Coordinates of C-alpha atoms in Angstrom, one line a residue:
M67 CA -4.3 -27.9 8.2
M68 CA -7.6 -28.9 9.9
N69 CA -6.2 -28.5 13.4
T70 CA -5.6 -24.8 12.3
I71 CA -9.2 -24.5 11.3
A72 CA -10.4 -25.9 14.6
S73 CA -8.2 -23.7 16.7
N74 CA -9.0 -20.6 14.7
A75 CA -12.7 -21.3 14.9
S76 CA -12.6 -21.9 18.6
T77 CA -10.6 -18.8 19.4
Q78 CA -12.3 -16.4 17.0
T79 CA -15.8 -17.5 16.3
S80 CA -17.4 -16.2 19.5
S81 CA -16.0 -12.6 19.2
A82 CA -16.1 -12.4 15.5
T83 CA -19.7 -13.5 15.1
T84 CA -20.9 -11.2 18.0
V85 CA -19.3 -8.2 16.4
L86 CA -20.3 -9.1 12.9
P87 CA -23.7 -10.7 13.1
N88 CA -25.7 -11.4 10.0
A89 CA -28.1 -8.5 10.6
Q90 CA -25.1 -6.1 10.4
L91 CA -23.7 -7.3 7.1
P92 CA -24.7 -4.2 5.1
S93 CA -22.4 -2.0 7.3
I94 CA -19.4 -4.4 7.1
S95 CA -16.7 -3.4 4.7
V96 CA -16.5 -6.5 2.6
P97 CA -14.5 -6.6 -0.7
R98 CA -16.8 -6.8 -3.7
I99 CA -16.1 -7.9 -7.3
S100 CA -18.2 -6.1 -9.8
C101 CA -19.8 -7.7 -12.8
P102 CA -19.9 -5.2 -15.6
E103 CA -21.7 -5.6 -18.9
P104 CA -19.7 -6.9 -21.8
S105 CA -17.6 -4.1 -23.5
P106 CA -15.0 -4.1 -26.2
S107 CA -12.4 -2.6 -23.9
L108 CA -12.8 -5.4 -21.4
G109 CA -12.6 -8.0 -24.1
E110 CA -9.4 -6.5 -25.5
S111 CA -7.8 -6.3 -22.1
A112 CA -8.7 -9.9 -21.4
A113 CA -7.4 -11.0 -24.8
V114 CA -10.7 -12.9 -25.2
L115 CA -14.2 -11.9 -26.2
P116 CA -16.5 -11.5 -23.1
P117 CA -18.5 -14.7 -22.7
I118 CA -22.3 -14.6 -22.3
L119 CA -22.6 -13.3 -18.7
D120 CA -24.8 -15.7 -16.9
L121 CA -22.9 -15.0 -13.6
P122 CA -24.8 -14.4 -10.4
R123 CA -25.4 -10.8 -9.4
P124 CA -23.9 -9.5 -7.2
L125 CA -21.0 -11.7 -7.8
P126 CA -20.1 -13.8 -4.7
L127 CA -16.8 -13.0 -3.0
W128 CA -15.6 -16.5 -3.6
L129 CA -15.5 -15.8 -7.3
D130 CA -13.0 -13.0 -6.8
P131 CA -9.6 -14.6 -7.7
A132 CA -8.1 -12.8 -4.7
Y133 CA -10.3 -14.9 -2.4
A134 CA -10.3 -18.2 -4.3
R135 CA -6.7 -19.0 -3.3
H136 CA -5.3 -21.8 -1.2
I137 CA -3.1 -22.3 1.8
V138 CA -1.0 -24.9 -0.1
K139 CA 0.4 -25.1 -3.6
G140 CA 0.8 -28.2 -5.6
N141 CA -1.2 -30.8 -7.5
F142 CA -4.0 -32.2 -5.4
M143 CA -4.2 -35.1 -7.9
T144 CA -1.2 -36.7 -6.1
L145 CA -3.3 -36.8 -2.9
S146 CA -6.4 -38.2 -4.8
A147 CA -4.7 -41.0 -6.8
R148 CA -4.8 -44.4 -5.2
P149 CA -1.5 -46.0 -4.3
K150 CA -1.0 -49.2 -6.3
T151 CA -0.7 -51.4 -3.2
V152 CA -3.9 -50.2 -1.6
D153 CA -7.1 -52.0 -2.2
P154 CA -9.7 -49.8 -4.2
G155 CA -12.4 -50.3 -1.6
E156 CA -10.0 -49.4 1.3
W157 CA -8.9 -46.2 -0.6
V158 CA -12.5 -45.0 -1.1
A159 CA -13.4 -45.7 2.5
H160 CA -10.3 -43.7 3.6
Q161 CA -11.3 -40.9 1.4
V162 CA -14.8 -40.9 2.7
V163 CA -13.7 -40.6 6.3
E164 CA -11.0 -38.0 5.6
H165 CA -13.2 -35.6 3.5
Y166 CA -16.1 -36.0 5.9
R167 CA -13.8 -35.1 8.8
N168 CA -12.5 -32.1 7.0
L169 CA -16.0 -30.9 6.1
W170 CA -17.3 -31.2 9.6
N171 CA -14.6 -28.9 10.9
F172 CA -16.2 -26.2 8.8
V173 CA -19.8 -27.1 9.7
R174 CA -19.0 -26.8 13.4
V175 CA -18.1 -23.2 12.8
V176 CA -21.5 -22.2 11.3
H177 CA -23.3 -24.4 14.0
A178 CA -21.5 -22.9 17.0
K179 CA -23.9 -21.0 19.3
E180 CA -23.4 -17.3 19.7
D181 CA -24.0 -15.3 22.8
N182 CA -27.7 -14.9 22.0
G183 CA -28.1 -18.7 21.6
D184 CA -28.4 -18.7 17.8
S185 CA -25.9 -20.1 15.4
I186 CA -24.7 -18.5 12.2
C187 CA -26.6 -21.1 10.1
S188 CA -30.1 -21.1 11.7
P189 CA -33.6 -21.7 10.5
S190 CA -34.1 -18.0 10.3
S191 CA -30.9 -17.2 8.3
C192 CA -31.1 -20.4 6.1
P193 CA -34.7 -21.6 5.9
K194 CA -33.8 -24.0 3.1
M195 CA -30.8 -26.2 2.3
S196 CA -29.8 -24.2 -0.8
A197 CA -26.8 -23.3 -2.9
G198 CA -27.7 -20.1 -4.5
E199 CA -31.1 -19.1 -5.9
N200 CA -31.3 -22.0 -8.4
H201 CA -30.4 -25.0 -6.2
S202 CA -32.0 -26.4 -3.1
Y203 CA -32.0 -29.8 -1.6
I204 CA -34.6 -31.9 0.1
W205 CA -34.2 -34.6 2.8
L206 CA -35.9 -38.0 2.5
D207 CA -37.6 -39.1 5.8
Q208 CA -37.9 -42.7 7.1
D209 CA -40.7 -43.3 4.7
H210 CA -38.6 -41.9 1.8
D211 CA -40.9 -38.9 1.5
P212 CA -39.2 -35.6 0.5
V213 CA -39.0 -33.1 3.3
D214 CA -38.0 -29.5 2.9
L215 CA -35.7 -28.7 5.9
P216 CA -33.7 -25.7 7.1
A217 CA -30.1 -26.0 6.3
Y218 CA -29.1 -26.4 10.0
E219 CA -31.4 -29.4 10.4
Y220 CA -30.5 -30.8 7.0
M221 CA -26.8 -30.8 7.9
T222 CA -27.4 -32.2 11.4
L223 CA -29.4 -35.2 9.9
M224 CA -26.6 -35.6 7.3
Q225 CA -24.0 -35.8 10.1
R226 CA -25.9 -38.4 11.9
W227 CA -26.5 -40.4 8.8
I228 CA -22.8 -40.3 7.6
S229 CA -21.5 -41.0 11.1
G230 CA -23.9 -44.0 11.3
K231 CA -22.7 -45.4 8.0
I232 CA -19.0 -45.0 8.9
D233 CA -19.5 -46.7 12.3
D234 CA -21.3 -49.6 10.7
A235 CA -18.7 -52.4 10.6
T236 CA -20.7 -54.3 8.1
L237 CA -20.4 -51.4 5.6
F238 CA -16.9 -50.1 6.6
P239 CA -15.3 -53.3 7.8
T240 CA -12.3 -52.9 10.2
H241 CA -11.6 -56.4 11.3
P242 CA -7.9 -57.2 10.7
S243 CA -8.7 -60.5 9.2
S244 CA -10.2 -58.9 6.1
V245 CA -7.9 -58.6 3.1
S246 CA -6.8 -54.9 2.8
Y247 CA -4.1 -54.9 0.3
S248 CA -3.8 -55.0 -3.5
N249 CA -1.0 -56.7 -5.4
H250 CA 1.7 -54.3 -6.8
P251 CA 1.9 -55.0 -10.6
D252 CA 5.6 -54.5 -10.5
Y253 CA 6.2 -57.1 -8.0
T254 CA 3.5 -59.7 -8.8
P255 CA 4.8 -62.6 -10.8
S256 CA 3.2 -63.2 -14.1
S257 CA 1.7 -66.5 -15.2
S258 CA 4.6 -67.0 -17.6
S259 CA 7.3 -66.9 -14.9
A260 CA 5.5 -68.2 -11.9
D261 CA 4.3 -71.6 -10.7
A262 CA 0.7 -72.5 -11.2
D263 CA 0.1 -72.0 -7.4
S264 CA 1.5 -68.5 -7.3
A265 CA 0.0 -67.3 -10.6
P266 CA -2.5 -64.4 -10.2
R267 CA -6.0 -65.8 -10.0
P268 CA -8.6 -64.4 -12.3
A269 CA -11.1 -62.0 -10.6
P270 CA -14.5 -63.6 -10.0
K271 CA -17.2 -62.6 -12.4
D272 CA -19.4 -61.2 -9.6
E273 CA -16.8 -58.7 -8.3
W274 CA -17.5 -55.2 -6.8
L275 CA -15.6 -52.3 -5.3
G276 CA -13.9 -53.5 -2.1
C277 CA -15.1 -57.1 -2.3
R278 CA -11.6 -58.5 -1.6
S279 CA -11.5 -56.4 1.6
G280 CA -14.9 -57.4 3.0
F281 CA -16.9 -54.4 1.7
P282 CA -20.5 -55.3 0.8
K283 CA -22.0 -55.0 -2.6
H284 CA -23.8 -51.7 -1.8
F285 CA -20.6 -50.0 -0.5
S286 CA -19.9 -48.1 -3.7
E287 CA -23.5 -46.8 -3.9
T288 CA -23.4 -45.7 -0.3
A289 CA -20.1 -44.0 -0.7
Q290 CA -21.4 -42.1 -3.8
L291 CA -24.3 -40.9 -1.6
I292 CA -22.0 -39.7 1.1
F293 CA -19.8 -37.8 -1.4
R294 CA -22.9 -36.2 -2.9
Q295 CA -24.1 -35.1 0.6
I296 CA -20.6 -33.7 1.3
F297 CA -20.8 -31.7 -1.9
R298 CA -24.1 -30.3 -1.1
V299 CA -22.9 -29.0 2.3
Y300 CA -19.8 -27.4 0.7
A301 CA -22.0 -25.7 -1.8
H302 CA -24.2 -24.3 0.9
L303 CA -21.2 -23.1 2.9
Y304 CA -19.9 -21.2 -0.2
W305 CA -23.2 -19.6 -1.2
D306 CA -24.5 -18.7 2.3
H307 CA -21.5 -18.5 4.7
F308 CA -18.3 -17.7 2.8
V309 CA -18.2 -14.1 4.1
T310 CA -19.6 -14.9 7.6
P311 CA -17.9 -16.6 9.1
F312 CA -15.1 -17.9 6.9
Y313 CA -13.8 -14.7 5.4
H314 CA -14.0 -12.8 8.7
L315 CA -12.1 -15.6 10.4
N316 CA -9.4 -15.7 7.7
L317 CA -10.5 -19.3 6.9
E318 CA -11.3 -18.9 3.2
K319 CA -8.1 -20.4 2.0
Q320 CA -8.5 -23.5 4.2
L321 CA -12.1 -23.9 2.8
N322 CA -10.8 -23.5 -0.7
S323 CA -8.0 -26.0 -0.2
C324 CA -10.3 -28.7 1.3
F325 CA -13.0 -28.2 -1.3
S326 CA -10.7 -28.3 -4.3
H327 CA -9.1 -31.5 -2.9
F328 CA -12.5 -32.9 -2.4
L329 CA -13.6 -32.2 -6.0
L330 CA -10.6 -33.9 -7.5
T331 CA -10.9 -36.9 -5.2
A332 CA -14.7 -37.3 -5.7
T333 CA -14.5 -37.1 -9.5
T334 CA -11.3 -39.2 -9.8
L335 CA -12.9 -42.0 -7.9
D336 CA -16.2 -41.8 -9.8
M337 CA -18.0 -40.9 -6.6
L338 CA -19.3 -37.6 -8.1
S339 CA -20.2 -36.9 -11.7
T340 CA -19.2 -33.6 -13.3
D341 CA -22.9 -32.8 -14.0
E342 CA -23.4 -32.7 -10.2
L343 CA -20.9 -29.8 -9.9
E344 CA -23.4 -27.3 -11.4
P345 CA -24.0 -25.3 -8.2
M346 CA -20.3 -24.6 -8.0
Q347 CA -19.5 -24.6 -11.7
Y348 CA -18.4 -20.9 -11.7
L349 CA -15.7 -21.7 -9.1
V350 CA -14.7 -24.8 -11.1
D351 CA -14.3 -22.5 -14.2
L352 CA -12.2 -20.1 -12.2
W353 CA -9.9 -22.8 -10.7
A354 CA -9.5 -24.4 -14.1
A355 CA -8.4 -21.1 -15.6
D356 CA -6.0 -20.1 -12.8
G357 CA -4.3 -23.5 -12.8
T358 CA -5.7 -24.8 -9.5
L359 CA -7.4 -27.8 -11.3
P360 CA -4.8 -29.8 -13.2
Q361 CA -5.2 -30.2 -16.9
G362 CA -6.7 -33.6 -17.7
S363 CA -8.6 -33.8 -14.4
R364 CA -12.4 -34.3 -14.8
P365 CA -13.4 -31.0 -13.4
Y366 CA -11.0 -29.2 -15.7
L367 CA -12.3 -31.0 -18.7
H368 CA -15.8 -30.0 -17.7
A369 CA -14.9 -26.4 -17.1
N370 CA -15.8 -23.3 -19.1
L371 CA -12.3 -21.9 -19.5
E372 CA -13.5 -18.8 -21.3
R373 CA -15.8 -17.9 -18.4
G374 CA -13.0 -18.7 -15.9
R375 CA -10.5 -16.3 -17.7
Y376 CA -13.2 -13.7 -17.7
L377 CA -13.6 -14.0 -13.9
M378 CA -9.8 -13.7 -13.5
E379 CA -9.9 -10.5 -15.6
L380 CA -12.7 -9.1 -13.5
G381 CA -10.6 -9.6 -10.4
R382 CA -7.6 -7.8 -12.0
R383 CA -9.8 -4.8 -12.7
E384 CA -10.9 -4.2 -9.2

């Protein structure tokens, strides 16, 4: 899936962004989804009363059900759930690397230089690291002072920071001598049927995520920070770059697939709280209503299904 993204971006970005620069967006024929005022007729056709419309105006293209689809079908929870024989720390580390790799394939598209030397995401096009009008993010410098940076610089620093963490063998241990497995409960002898020497030993009182595989105590905290940064970049890509370049490069389904997989993984592993999903809550609502997010998953339980169904109805009326 991600090889397709890389190849599509490399073969199409240059021509597409030259023909369709940001400055020419008003003349581009881009599908739009209208956001009408509540009306009895719309409520009747939707079989629900129109919810309070706190939706952004104009409505972003990624909230149109026709452009919120995926390249694959199925339950992403099966990809997010940890196999029983894999150590929890190893599984989180694997997910960090995989989702970071997926994300950076998309970031490379908006960071690629055009013929004029500028990138799609530049200090002039994105002076702040934002996700819509109500959410912006700051960077902490070496002195832990908040710094307001353009999105391009923010994402560049984020890439260096995450890469440095992943390459740190003390944080992401790779030595084969470290324990990297978890006992399968179906094949682990119980204390009643096994010798004293083979009986499962009680977990130490001071135990943390990945301690049995050599991960340090602060690994979980660092992994949460990485997942949080990944979410912020996804949110920026949706709010500021969904149309150009991803829609014009026919990459919106790949973006949707990777992001929904990321949401389920991050929340399932307690790496991201549902409250942190607020910048993308409208899309969470839509995906919960259309069945993308499995019932019982944390994003689904946190979703506004009424608003999601209303978004689906708006798409049908176009």
